[in-house]
Coordinates of C-alpha atoms and ligand atoms in Angstrom, one line a residue:
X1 CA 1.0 -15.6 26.5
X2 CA -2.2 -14.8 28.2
X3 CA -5.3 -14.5 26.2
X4 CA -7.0 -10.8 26.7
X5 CA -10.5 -11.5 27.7
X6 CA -13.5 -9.2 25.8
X7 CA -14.0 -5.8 27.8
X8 CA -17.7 -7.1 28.2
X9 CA -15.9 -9.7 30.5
X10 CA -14.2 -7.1 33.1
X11 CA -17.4 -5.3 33.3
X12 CA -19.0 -4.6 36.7
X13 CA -22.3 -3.0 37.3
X14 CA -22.1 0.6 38.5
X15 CA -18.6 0.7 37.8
X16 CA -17.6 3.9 35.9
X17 CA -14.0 5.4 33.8
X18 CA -14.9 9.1 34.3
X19 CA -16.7 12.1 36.3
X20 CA -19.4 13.9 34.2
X21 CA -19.4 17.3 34.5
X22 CA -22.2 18.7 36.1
X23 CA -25.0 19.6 33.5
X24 CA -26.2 22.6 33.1
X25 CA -29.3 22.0 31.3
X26 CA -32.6 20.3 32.5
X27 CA -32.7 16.4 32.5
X28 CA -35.3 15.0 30.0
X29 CA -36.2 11.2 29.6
X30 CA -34.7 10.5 25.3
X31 CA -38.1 9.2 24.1
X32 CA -38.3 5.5 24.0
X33 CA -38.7 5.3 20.0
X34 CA -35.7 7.2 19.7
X35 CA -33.7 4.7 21.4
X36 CA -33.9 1.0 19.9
X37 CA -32.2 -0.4 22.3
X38 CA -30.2 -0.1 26.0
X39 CA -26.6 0.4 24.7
X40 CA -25.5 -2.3 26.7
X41 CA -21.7 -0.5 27.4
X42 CA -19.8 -2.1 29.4
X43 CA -19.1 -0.5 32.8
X44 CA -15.3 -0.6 33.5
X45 CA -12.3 2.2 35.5
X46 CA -10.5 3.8 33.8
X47 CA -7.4 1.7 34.9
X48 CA -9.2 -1.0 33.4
X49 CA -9.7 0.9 30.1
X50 CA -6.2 1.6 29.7
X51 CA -4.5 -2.0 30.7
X52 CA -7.3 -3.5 28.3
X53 CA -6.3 -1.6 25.1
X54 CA -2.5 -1.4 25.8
X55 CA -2.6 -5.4 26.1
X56 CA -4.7 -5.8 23.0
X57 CA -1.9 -3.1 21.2
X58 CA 0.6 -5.4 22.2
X59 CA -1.1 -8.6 20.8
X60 CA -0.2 -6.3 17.3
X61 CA 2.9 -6.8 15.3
X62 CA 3.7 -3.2 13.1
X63 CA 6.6 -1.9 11.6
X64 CA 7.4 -0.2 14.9
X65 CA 7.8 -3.6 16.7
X66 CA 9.9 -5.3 13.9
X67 CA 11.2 -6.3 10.6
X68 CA 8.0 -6.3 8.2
X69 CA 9.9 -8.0 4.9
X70 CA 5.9 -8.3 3.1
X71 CA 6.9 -8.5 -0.3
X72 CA 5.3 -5.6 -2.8
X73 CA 3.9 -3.3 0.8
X74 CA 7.0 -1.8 0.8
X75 CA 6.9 -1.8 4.8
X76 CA 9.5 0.8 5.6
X77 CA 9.7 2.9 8.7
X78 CA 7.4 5.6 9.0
X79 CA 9.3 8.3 10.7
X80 CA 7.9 10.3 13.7
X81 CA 8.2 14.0 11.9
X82 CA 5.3 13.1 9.1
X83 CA 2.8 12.6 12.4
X84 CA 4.2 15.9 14.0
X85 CA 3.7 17.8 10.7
X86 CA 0.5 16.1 10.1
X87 CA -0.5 16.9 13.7
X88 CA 0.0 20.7 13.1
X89 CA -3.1 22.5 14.1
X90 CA -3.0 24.3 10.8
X91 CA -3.3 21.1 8.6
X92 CA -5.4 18.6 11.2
X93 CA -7.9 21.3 12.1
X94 CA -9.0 23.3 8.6
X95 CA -12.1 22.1 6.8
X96 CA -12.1 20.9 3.2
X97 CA -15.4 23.6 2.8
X98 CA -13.4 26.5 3.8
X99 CA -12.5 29.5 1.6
X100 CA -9.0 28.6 -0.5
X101 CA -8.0 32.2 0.4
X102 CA -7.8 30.8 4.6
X103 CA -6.0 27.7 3.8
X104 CA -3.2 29.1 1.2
X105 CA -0.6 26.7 3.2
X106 CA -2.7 23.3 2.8
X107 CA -3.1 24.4 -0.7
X108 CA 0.6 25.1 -1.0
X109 CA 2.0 21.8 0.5
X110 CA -0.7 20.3 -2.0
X111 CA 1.0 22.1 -4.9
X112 CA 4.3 21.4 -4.2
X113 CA 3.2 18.0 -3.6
X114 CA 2.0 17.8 -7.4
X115 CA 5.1 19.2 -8.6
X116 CA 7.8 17.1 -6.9
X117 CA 5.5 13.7 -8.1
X118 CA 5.9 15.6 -11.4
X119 CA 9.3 15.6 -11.5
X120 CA 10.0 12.3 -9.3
X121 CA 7.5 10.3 -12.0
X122 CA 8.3 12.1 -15.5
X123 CA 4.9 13.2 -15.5
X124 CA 3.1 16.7 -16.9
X125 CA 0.1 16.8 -14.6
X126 CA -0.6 14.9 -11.4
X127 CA -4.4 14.0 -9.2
X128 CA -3.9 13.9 -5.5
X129 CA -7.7 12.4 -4.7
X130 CA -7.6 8.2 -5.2
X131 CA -7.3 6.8 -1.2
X132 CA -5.1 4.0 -2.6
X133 CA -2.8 2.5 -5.8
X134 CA -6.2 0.3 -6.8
X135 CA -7.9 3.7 -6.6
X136 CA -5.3 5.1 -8.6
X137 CA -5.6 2.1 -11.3
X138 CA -9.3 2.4 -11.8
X139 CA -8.9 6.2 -12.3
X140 CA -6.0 5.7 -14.4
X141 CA -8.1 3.3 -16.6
X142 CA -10.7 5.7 -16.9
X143 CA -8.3 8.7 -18.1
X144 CA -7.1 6.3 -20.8
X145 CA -10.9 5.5 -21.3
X146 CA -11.4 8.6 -21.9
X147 CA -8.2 9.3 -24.4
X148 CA -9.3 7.2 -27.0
X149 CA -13.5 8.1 -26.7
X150 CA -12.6 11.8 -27.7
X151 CA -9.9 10.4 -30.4
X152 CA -13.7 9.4 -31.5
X153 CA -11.8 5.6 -31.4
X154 CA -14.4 3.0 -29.9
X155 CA -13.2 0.0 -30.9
X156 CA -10.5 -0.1 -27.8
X157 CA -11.6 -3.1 -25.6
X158 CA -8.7 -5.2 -24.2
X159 CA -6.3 -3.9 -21.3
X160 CA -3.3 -6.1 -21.5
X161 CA -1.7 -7.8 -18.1
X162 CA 1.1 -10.1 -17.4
X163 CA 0.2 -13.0 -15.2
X164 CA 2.8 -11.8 -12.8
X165 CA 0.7 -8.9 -11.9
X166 CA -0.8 -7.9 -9.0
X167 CA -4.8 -8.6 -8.4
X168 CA -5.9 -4.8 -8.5
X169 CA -4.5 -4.7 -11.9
X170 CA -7.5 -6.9 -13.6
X171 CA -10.1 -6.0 -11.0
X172 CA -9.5 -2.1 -11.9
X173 CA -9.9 -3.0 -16.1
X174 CA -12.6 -5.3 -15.0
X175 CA -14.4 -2.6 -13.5
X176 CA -14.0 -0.3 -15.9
X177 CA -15.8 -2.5 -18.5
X178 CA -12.6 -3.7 -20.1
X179 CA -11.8 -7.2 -20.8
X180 CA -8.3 -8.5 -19.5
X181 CA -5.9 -10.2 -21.8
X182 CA -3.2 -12.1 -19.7
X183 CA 0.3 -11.8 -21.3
X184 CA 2.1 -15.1 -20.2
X185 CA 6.3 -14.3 -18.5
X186 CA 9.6 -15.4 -20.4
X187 CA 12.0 -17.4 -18.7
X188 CA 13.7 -14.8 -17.7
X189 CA 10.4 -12.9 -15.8
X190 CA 10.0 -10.8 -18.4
X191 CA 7.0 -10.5 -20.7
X192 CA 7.1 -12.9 -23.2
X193 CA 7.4 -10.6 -26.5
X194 CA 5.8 -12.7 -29.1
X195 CA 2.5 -12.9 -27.0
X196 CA 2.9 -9.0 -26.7
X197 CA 3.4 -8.8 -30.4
X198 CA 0.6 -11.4 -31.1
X199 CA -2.1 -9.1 -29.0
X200 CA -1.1 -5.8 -30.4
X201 CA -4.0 -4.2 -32.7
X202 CA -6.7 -1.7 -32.8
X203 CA -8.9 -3.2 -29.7
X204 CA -5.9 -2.7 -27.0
X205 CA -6.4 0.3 -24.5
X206 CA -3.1 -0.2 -23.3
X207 CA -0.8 -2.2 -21.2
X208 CA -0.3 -2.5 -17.2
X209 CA 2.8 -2.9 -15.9
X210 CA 4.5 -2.9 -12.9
X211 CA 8.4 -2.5 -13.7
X212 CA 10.3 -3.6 -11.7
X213 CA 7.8 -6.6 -11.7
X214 CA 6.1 -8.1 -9.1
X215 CA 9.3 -10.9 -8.9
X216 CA 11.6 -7.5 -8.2
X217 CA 13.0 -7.8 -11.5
X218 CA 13.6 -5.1 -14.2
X219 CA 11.9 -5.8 -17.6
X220 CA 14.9 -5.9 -19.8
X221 CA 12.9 -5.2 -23.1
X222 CA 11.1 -2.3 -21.7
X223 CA 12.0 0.0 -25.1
X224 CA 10.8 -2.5 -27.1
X225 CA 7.4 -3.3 -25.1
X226 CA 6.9 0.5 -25.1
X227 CA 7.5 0.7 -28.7
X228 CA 4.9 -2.2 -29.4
X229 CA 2.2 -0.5 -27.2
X230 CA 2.6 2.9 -28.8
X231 CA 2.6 1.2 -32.1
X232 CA -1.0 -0.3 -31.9
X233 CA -2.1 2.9 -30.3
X234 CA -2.1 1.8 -27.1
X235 CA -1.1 3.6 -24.1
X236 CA 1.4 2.3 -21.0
X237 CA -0.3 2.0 -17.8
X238 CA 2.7 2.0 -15.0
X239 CA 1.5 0.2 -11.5
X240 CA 3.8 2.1 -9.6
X241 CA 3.6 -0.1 -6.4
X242 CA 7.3 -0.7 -6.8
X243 CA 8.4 2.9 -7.5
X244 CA 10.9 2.6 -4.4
X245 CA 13.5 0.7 -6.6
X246 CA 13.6 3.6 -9.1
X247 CA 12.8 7.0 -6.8
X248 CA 16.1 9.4 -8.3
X249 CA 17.4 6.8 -10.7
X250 CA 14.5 6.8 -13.3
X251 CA 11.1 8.5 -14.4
X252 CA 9.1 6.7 -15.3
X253 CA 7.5 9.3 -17.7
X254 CA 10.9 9.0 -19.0
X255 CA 11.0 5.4 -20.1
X256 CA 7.5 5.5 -21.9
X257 CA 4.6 5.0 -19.5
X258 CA 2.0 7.7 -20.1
X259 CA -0.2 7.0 -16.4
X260 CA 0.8 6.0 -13.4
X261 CA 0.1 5.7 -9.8
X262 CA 2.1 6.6 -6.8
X263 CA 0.9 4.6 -3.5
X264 CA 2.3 7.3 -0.9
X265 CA 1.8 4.7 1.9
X266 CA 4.3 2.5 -0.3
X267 CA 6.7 4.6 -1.3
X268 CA 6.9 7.7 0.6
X269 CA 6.6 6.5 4.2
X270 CA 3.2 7.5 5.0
X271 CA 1.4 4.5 7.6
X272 CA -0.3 1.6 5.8
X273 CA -2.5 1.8 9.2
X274 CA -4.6 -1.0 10.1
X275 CA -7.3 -0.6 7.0
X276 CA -6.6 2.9 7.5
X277 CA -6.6 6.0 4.9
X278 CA -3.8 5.4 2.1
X279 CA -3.0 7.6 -0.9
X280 CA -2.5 6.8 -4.8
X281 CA -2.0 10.0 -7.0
X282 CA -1.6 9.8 -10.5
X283 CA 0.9 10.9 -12.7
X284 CA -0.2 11.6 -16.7
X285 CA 1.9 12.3 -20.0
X286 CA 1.1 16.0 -21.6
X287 CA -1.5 14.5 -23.7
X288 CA -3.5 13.1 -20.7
X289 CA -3.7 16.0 -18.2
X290 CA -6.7 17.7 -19.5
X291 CA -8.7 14.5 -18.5
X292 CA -7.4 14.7 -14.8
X293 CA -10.2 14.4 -12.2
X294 CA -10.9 17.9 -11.1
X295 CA -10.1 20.2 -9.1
X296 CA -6.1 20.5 -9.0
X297 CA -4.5 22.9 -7.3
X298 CA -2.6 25.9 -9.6
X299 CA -0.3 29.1 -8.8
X300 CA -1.0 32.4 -9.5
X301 CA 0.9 35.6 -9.1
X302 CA -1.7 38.5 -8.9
X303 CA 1.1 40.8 -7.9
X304 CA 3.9 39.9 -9.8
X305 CA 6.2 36.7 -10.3
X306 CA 8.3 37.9 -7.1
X307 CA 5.4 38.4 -5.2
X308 CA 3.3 36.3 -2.8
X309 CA 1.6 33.6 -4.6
X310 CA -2.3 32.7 -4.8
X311 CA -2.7 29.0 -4.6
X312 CA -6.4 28.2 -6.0
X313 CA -8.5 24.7 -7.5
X314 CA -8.6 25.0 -10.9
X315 CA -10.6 22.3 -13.0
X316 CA -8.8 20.2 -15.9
X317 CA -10.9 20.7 -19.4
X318 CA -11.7 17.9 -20.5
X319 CA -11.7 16.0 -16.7
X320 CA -13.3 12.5 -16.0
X321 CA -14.7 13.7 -12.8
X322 CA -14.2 13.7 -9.3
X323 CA -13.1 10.5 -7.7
X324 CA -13.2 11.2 -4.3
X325 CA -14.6 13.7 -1.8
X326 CA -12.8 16.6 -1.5
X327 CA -9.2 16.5 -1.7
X328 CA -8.3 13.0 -1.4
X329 CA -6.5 12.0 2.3
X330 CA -4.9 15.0 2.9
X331 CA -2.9 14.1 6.2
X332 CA -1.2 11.4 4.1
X333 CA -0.4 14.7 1.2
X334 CA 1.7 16.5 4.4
X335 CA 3.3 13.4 5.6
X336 CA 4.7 12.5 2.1
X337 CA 5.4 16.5 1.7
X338 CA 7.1 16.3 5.1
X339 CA 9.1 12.7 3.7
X340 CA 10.6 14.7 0.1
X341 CA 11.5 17.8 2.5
X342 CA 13.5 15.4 4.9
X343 CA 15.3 13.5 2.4
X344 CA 15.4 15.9 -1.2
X345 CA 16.9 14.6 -4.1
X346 CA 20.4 12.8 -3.1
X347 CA 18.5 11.1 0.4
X348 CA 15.6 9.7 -1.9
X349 CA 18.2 8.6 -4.4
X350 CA 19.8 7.0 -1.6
X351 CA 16.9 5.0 -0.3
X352 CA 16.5 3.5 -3.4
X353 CA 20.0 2.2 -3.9
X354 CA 19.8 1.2 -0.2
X355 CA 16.7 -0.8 -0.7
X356 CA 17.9 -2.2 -3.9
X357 CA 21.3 -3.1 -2.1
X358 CA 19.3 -4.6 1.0
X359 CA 17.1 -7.3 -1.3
X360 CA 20.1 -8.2 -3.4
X361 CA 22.1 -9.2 -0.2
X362 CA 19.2 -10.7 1.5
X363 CA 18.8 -12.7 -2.2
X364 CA 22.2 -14.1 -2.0
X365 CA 22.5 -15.1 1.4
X366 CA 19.3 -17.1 1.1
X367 CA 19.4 -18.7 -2.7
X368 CA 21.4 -21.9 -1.6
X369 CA 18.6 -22.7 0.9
X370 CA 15.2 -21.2 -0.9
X371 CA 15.5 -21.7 -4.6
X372 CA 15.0 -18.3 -6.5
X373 CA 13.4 -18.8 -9.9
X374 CA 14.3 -16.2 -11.4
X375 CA 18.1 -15.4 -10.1
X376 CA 19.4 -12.8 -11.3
X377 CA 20.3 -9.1 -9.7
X378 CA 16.6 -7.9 -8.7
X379 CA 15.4 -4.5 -7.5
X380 CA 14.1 -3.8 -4.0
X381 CA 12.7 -7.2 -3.3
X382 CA 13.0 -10.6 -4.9
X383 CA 11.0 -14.0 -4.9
X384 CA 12.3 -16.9 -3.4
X385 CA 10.3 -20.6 -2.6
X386 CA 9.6 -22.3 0.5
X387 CA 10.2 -25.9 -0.6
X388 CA 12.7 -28.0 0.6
X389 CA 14.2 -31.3 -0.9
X390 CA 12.5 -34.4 1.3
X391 CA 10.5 -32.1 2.8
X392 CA 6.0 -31.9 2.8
X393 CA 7.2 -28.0 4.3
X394 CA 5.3 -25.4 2.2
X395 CA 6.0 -21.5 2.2
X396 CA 2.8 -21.2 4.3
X397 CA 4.7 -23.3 7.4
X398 CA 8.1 -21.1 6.6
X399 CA 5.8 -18.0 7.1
X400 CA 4.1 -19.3 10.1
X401 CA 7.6 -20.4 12.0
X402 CA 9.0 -16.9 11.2
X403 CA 6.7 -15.8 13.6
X404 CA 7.8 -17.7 16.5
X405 CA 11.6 -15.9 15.7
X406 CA 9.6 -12.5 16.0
X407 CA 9.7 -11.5 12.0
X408 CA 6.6 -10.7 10.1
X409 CA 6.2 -13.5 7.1
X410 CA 7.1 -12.4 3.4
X411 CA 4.5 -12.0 1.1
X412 CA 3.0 -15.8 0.8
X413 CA 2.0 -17.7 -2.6
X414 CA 2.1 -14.3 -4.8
X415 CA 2.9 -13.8 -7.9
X416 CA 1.0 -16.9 -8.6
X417 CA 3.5 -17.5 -11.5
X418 CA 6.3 -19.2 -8.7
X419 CA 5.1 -21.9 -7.1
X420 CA 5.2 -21.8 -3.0
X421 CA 6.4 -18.2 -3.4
X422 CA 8.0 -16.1 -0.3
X423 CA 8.4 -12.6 -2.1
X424 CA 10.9 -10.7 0.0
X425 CA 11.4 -6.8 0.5
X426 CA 13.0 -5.8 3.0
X427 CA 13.3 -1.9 2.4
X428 CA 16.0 0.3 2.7
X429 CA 15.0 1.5 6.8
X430 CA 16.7 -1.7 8.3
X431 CA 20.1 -2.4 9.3
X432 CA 22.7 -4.6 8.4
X433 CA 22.4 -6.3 12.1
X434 CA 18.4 -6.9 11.4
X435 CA 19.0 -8.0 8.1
X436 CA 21.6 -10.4 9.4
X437 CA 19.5 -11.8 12.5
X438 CA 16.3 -12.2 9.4
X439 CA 19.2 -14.0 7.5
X440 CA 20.0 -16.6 10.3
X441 CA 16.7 -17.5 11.1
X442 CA 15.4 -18.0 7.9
X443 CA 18.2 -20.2 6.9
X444 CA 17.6 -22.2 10.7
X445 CA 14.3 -22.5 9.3
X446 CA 15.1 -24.5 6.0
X447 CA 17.3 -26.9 8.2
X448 CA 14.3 -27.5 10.4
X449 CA 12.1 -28.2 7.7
X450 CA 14.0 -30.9 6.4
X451 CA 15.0 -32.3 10.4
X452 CA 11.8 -31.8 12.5
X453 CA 9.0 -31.0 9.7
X454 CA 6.3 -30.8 12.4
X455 CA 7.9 -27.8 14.6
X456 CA 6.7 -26.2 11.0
X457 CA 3.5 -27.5 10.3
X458 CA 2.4 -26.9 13.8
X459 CA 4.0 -23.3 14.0
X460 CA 3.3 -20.6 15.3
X461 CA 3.7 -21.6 18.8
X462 CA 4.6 -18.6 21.1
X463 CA 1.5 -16.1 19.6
X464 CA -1.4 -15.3 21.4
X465 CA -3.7 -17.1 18.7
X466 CA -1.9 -20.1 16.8
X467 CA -2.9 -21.2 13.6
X468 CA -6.1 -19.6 11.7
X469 CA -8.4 -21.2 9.8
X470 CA -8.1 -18.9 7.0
X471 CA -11.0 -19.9 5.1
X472 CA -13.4 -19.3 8.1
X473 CA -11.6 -15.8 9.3
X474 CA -12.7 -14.6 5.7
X475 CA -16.4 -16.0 5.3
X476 CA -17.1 -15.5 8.6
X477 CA -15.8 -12.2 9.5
X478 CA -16.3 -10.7 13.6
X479 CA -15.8 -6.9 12.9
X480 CA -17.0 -5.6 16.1
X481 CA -17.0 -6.6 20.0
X482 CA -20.1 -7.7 21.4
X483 CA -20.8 -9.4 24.8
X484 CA -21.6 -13.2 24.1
X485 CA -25.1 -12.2 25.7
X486 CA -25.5 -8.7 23.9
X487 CA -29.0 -9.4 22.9
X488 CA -30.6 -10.8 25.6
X489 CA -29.0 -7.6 27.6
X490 CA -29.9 -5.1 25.3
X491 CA -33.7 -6.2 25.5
X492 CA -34.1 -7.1 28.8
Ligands
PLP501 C1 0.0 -2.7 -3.2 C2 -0.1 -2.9 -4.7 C3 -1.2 -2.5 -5.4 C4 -2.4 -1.9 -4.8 O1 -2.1 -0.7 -4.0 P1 -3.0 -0.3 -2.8 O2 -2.5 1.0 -2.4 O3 -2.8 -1.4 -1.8 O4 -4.5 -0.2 -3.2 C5 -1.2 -2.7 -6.8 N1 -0.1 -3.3 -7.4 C6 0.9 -3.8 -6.7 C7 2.1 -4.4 -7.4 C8 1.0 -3.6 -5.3 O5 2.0 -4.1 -4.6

């Protein structure tokens, strides 16, 4: 494939993309100290605008090119009515400042929205401001925080995590001046009770756990780890990252966790965009909702139940604060209130079973060729290794060969507790046929990592860009386009 050269490159002197209107106020030099530099644009048609940026759109792999299987994202398809709604002058178009009394509708959909988490969680009160599940965690931390400071009980320290969580998890405790106690996993991929038992007492906030786990797998003692939490006076912090295997099947309020996060982008459809907005409400037990971050939106009926309601922002009693401006990302609040009206109860009950169904037949059609630690029926994704019998192949040379068959790689070397890890979820959004075609080349994959080892290693071989040096893409990040010569330009 042809390499797409900077825009700087194509640029011509005196070439320009558009007409300026005429103006219709006097010209004026911009005084020199106003302006640090020449801008140093560069001067391109429009025609060359437009080839540029399609071309660079198509270097992209997304969902809505193909198959995404990343492990814990929960890649489904994001389907084209959440952008209509979003779109809707009504919702794009009002300003977070303006009176509640001109925006009943946004208030409405943000209302309803609270509810149906509500019931789809098990939860008495739910927060619609964190951007993002790690959001959610740190706000969920400080809720729990808060608990046990007005129970007038200081001596709660230690936020308990099993090593097969996910690296928010500790990095949220962390920075909510908790230390983390890592809870080793059973043979099984369960926590291991007797270290639970053995870290239960007065210093535990509570426990974080993603169920199913991060390996896709239910925790089978999940009444007993509740019990054991709630006996030391801890509370049960739910990571609901993997909330799609269990959306109309079980609350999670239900089986004992008091907080949770929802990560809409996960979940309910809305875009993961690239680095763009993402949403993680939180869901809280009775005893927890007067420390939601404030304001929340409530119903009133001024004229009578059968009348028009008055949506307004009321503020929690006892509420850690705000946690974001305004009201969180509200586009992603209509596109996940867009997703529930679509489906309803049975459709989002169907999802899940569909995902669930997807990742267990993706599990057994791969198992004889990628060893699965832990093999036993899994949830809505599973966790398989890339290591092969006579083979140097590692999961990172399976991930980078998947390219050149046009799938995006599983998750790679997470959880950390499964060596060479390919973490697998492939959602409930794809057919049986892409399923199948994922199937065949993964398993043509494991055949030519044991016959021609070096088609791996030196995979991919059909992108634009072939293999990164990871290490120097991270230290060394390029965030924006400049022309080689910018500065020289500029202050010429
Ligand atoms: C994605 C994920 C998170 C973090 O959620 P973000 O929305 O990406 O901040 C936390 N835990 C697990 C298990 C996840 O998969």
């Amino acid at each position: 494939m042809n390499q797409v050269p900077l825009i700087y490159e194509i640029s011509s002197p005196g070439r320009c993309g558009v007409t300026m209107p005429q103006s219709d106020v006097p010209e004026t030099e911009v005084p020199a100290e106003l302006r640090r530099t020449k801008l140093g644009l560069p001067e391109v048609s429009q025609i060359d605008v437009v080839r540029h940026y399609l071309r660079l759109s198509q270097l992209n792999y997304s969902i809505d090119t193909g198959f995404y299987p990343l492990g814990s994202c929960t890649m489904k398809f994001n389907p084209k009515i959440n952008e209509d709604a979003a779109r809707l002058p009504g919702y794009a178009f009002t300003h977070p400042l303006q009176d509640p009394l001109t925006v009943q509708g946004n208030l409405a959909i943000m209302f309803h929205l609270q509810e149906w988490l509500k019931e789809i969680g098990g939860f008495a009160g739910v927060t619609l401001q964190p951007a993002a599940g790690a959001h959610g965690e740190f706000t969920g931390i400080l809720i729990m925080r808060k608990y046990h400071l007005e129970r007038g009980d200081t001596k709660r320290k230690v936020i308990l995590i099993p090593d097969s969580a996910h690296g928010t998890n500790p990095a949220s405790s962390a920075m909510s001046g908790f230390i983390v106690k890592q809870l080793p996993s059973d043979d099984r991929g369960n926590i291991d009770l007797n270290a639970l038992r053995a870290a239960c007492d007065d210093t535990v906030v509570g426990l974080m756990l993603t169920n199913p786990n991060t390996l896709g797998l239910f925790e089978e003692h999940l009444e007993e780890v509740v019990n054991l939490v709630h006996g030391c006076g801890g509370l049960m912090y739910g990571d609901g990252a993997n909330l799609n295997a269990l959306v109309g099947i079980a609350r999670p309020g239900d089986l004992g966790f008091d907080v949770m996060h929802f990560n809409l982008h996960k979940t309910f459809s809305t875009p993961h965009g690239g680095g763009g907005p993402g949403s993680g409400p939180v869901g809280v037990s009775e005893e927890l909702v007067d420390f939601l971050p404030g304001p929340i939106v409530a119903v009133t009926f001024p004229d009578g139940e059968d009348e028009t309601p008055l949506y307004l922002f009321a503020e929690p009693k006892k509420s850690i604060g705000r946690v974001k401006s305004f009201n969180g990302n509200f586009g992603m609040l209509v596109r996940t209130y867009t997703y529930l009206r679509v489906h309803g109860p049975d459709g989002l009950q169907a999802n899940s079973m569909y995902a669930v169904l997807n990742a267990n037949y993706l599990r057994v059609k791969l198992n004889d060729k990628y060893p699965v630690p832990y093999d036993r029926i899994c949830m809505h994704e599973f966790v398989c290794q890339g290591k092969f019998a006579g083979s140097d192949v590692r999961a990172l040379d399976v991930s980078k060969r998947l390219m050149d068959y046009n799938f995006h790689p599983p998750t790679n070397y997470f959880p950390l507790i499964v060596p060479e890890a390919l973490m697998i979820e492939p959602t409930e959004t794809e057919s049986k046929e892409t399923l199948d075609q994922f199937i065949d080349a993964m398993r043509k994959i494991a055949d030519e990592a044991v016959k021609e080892p070096e088609l791996l290693h030196s995979a991919p071989h059909n992108t634009p860009i072939k293999r990164l040096d990871e290490v120097k893409a991270a230290k060394e990040l390029v965030l924006c386009c400049m022309p080689r010569d910018f500065e020289e330009k500029a202050l010429a």
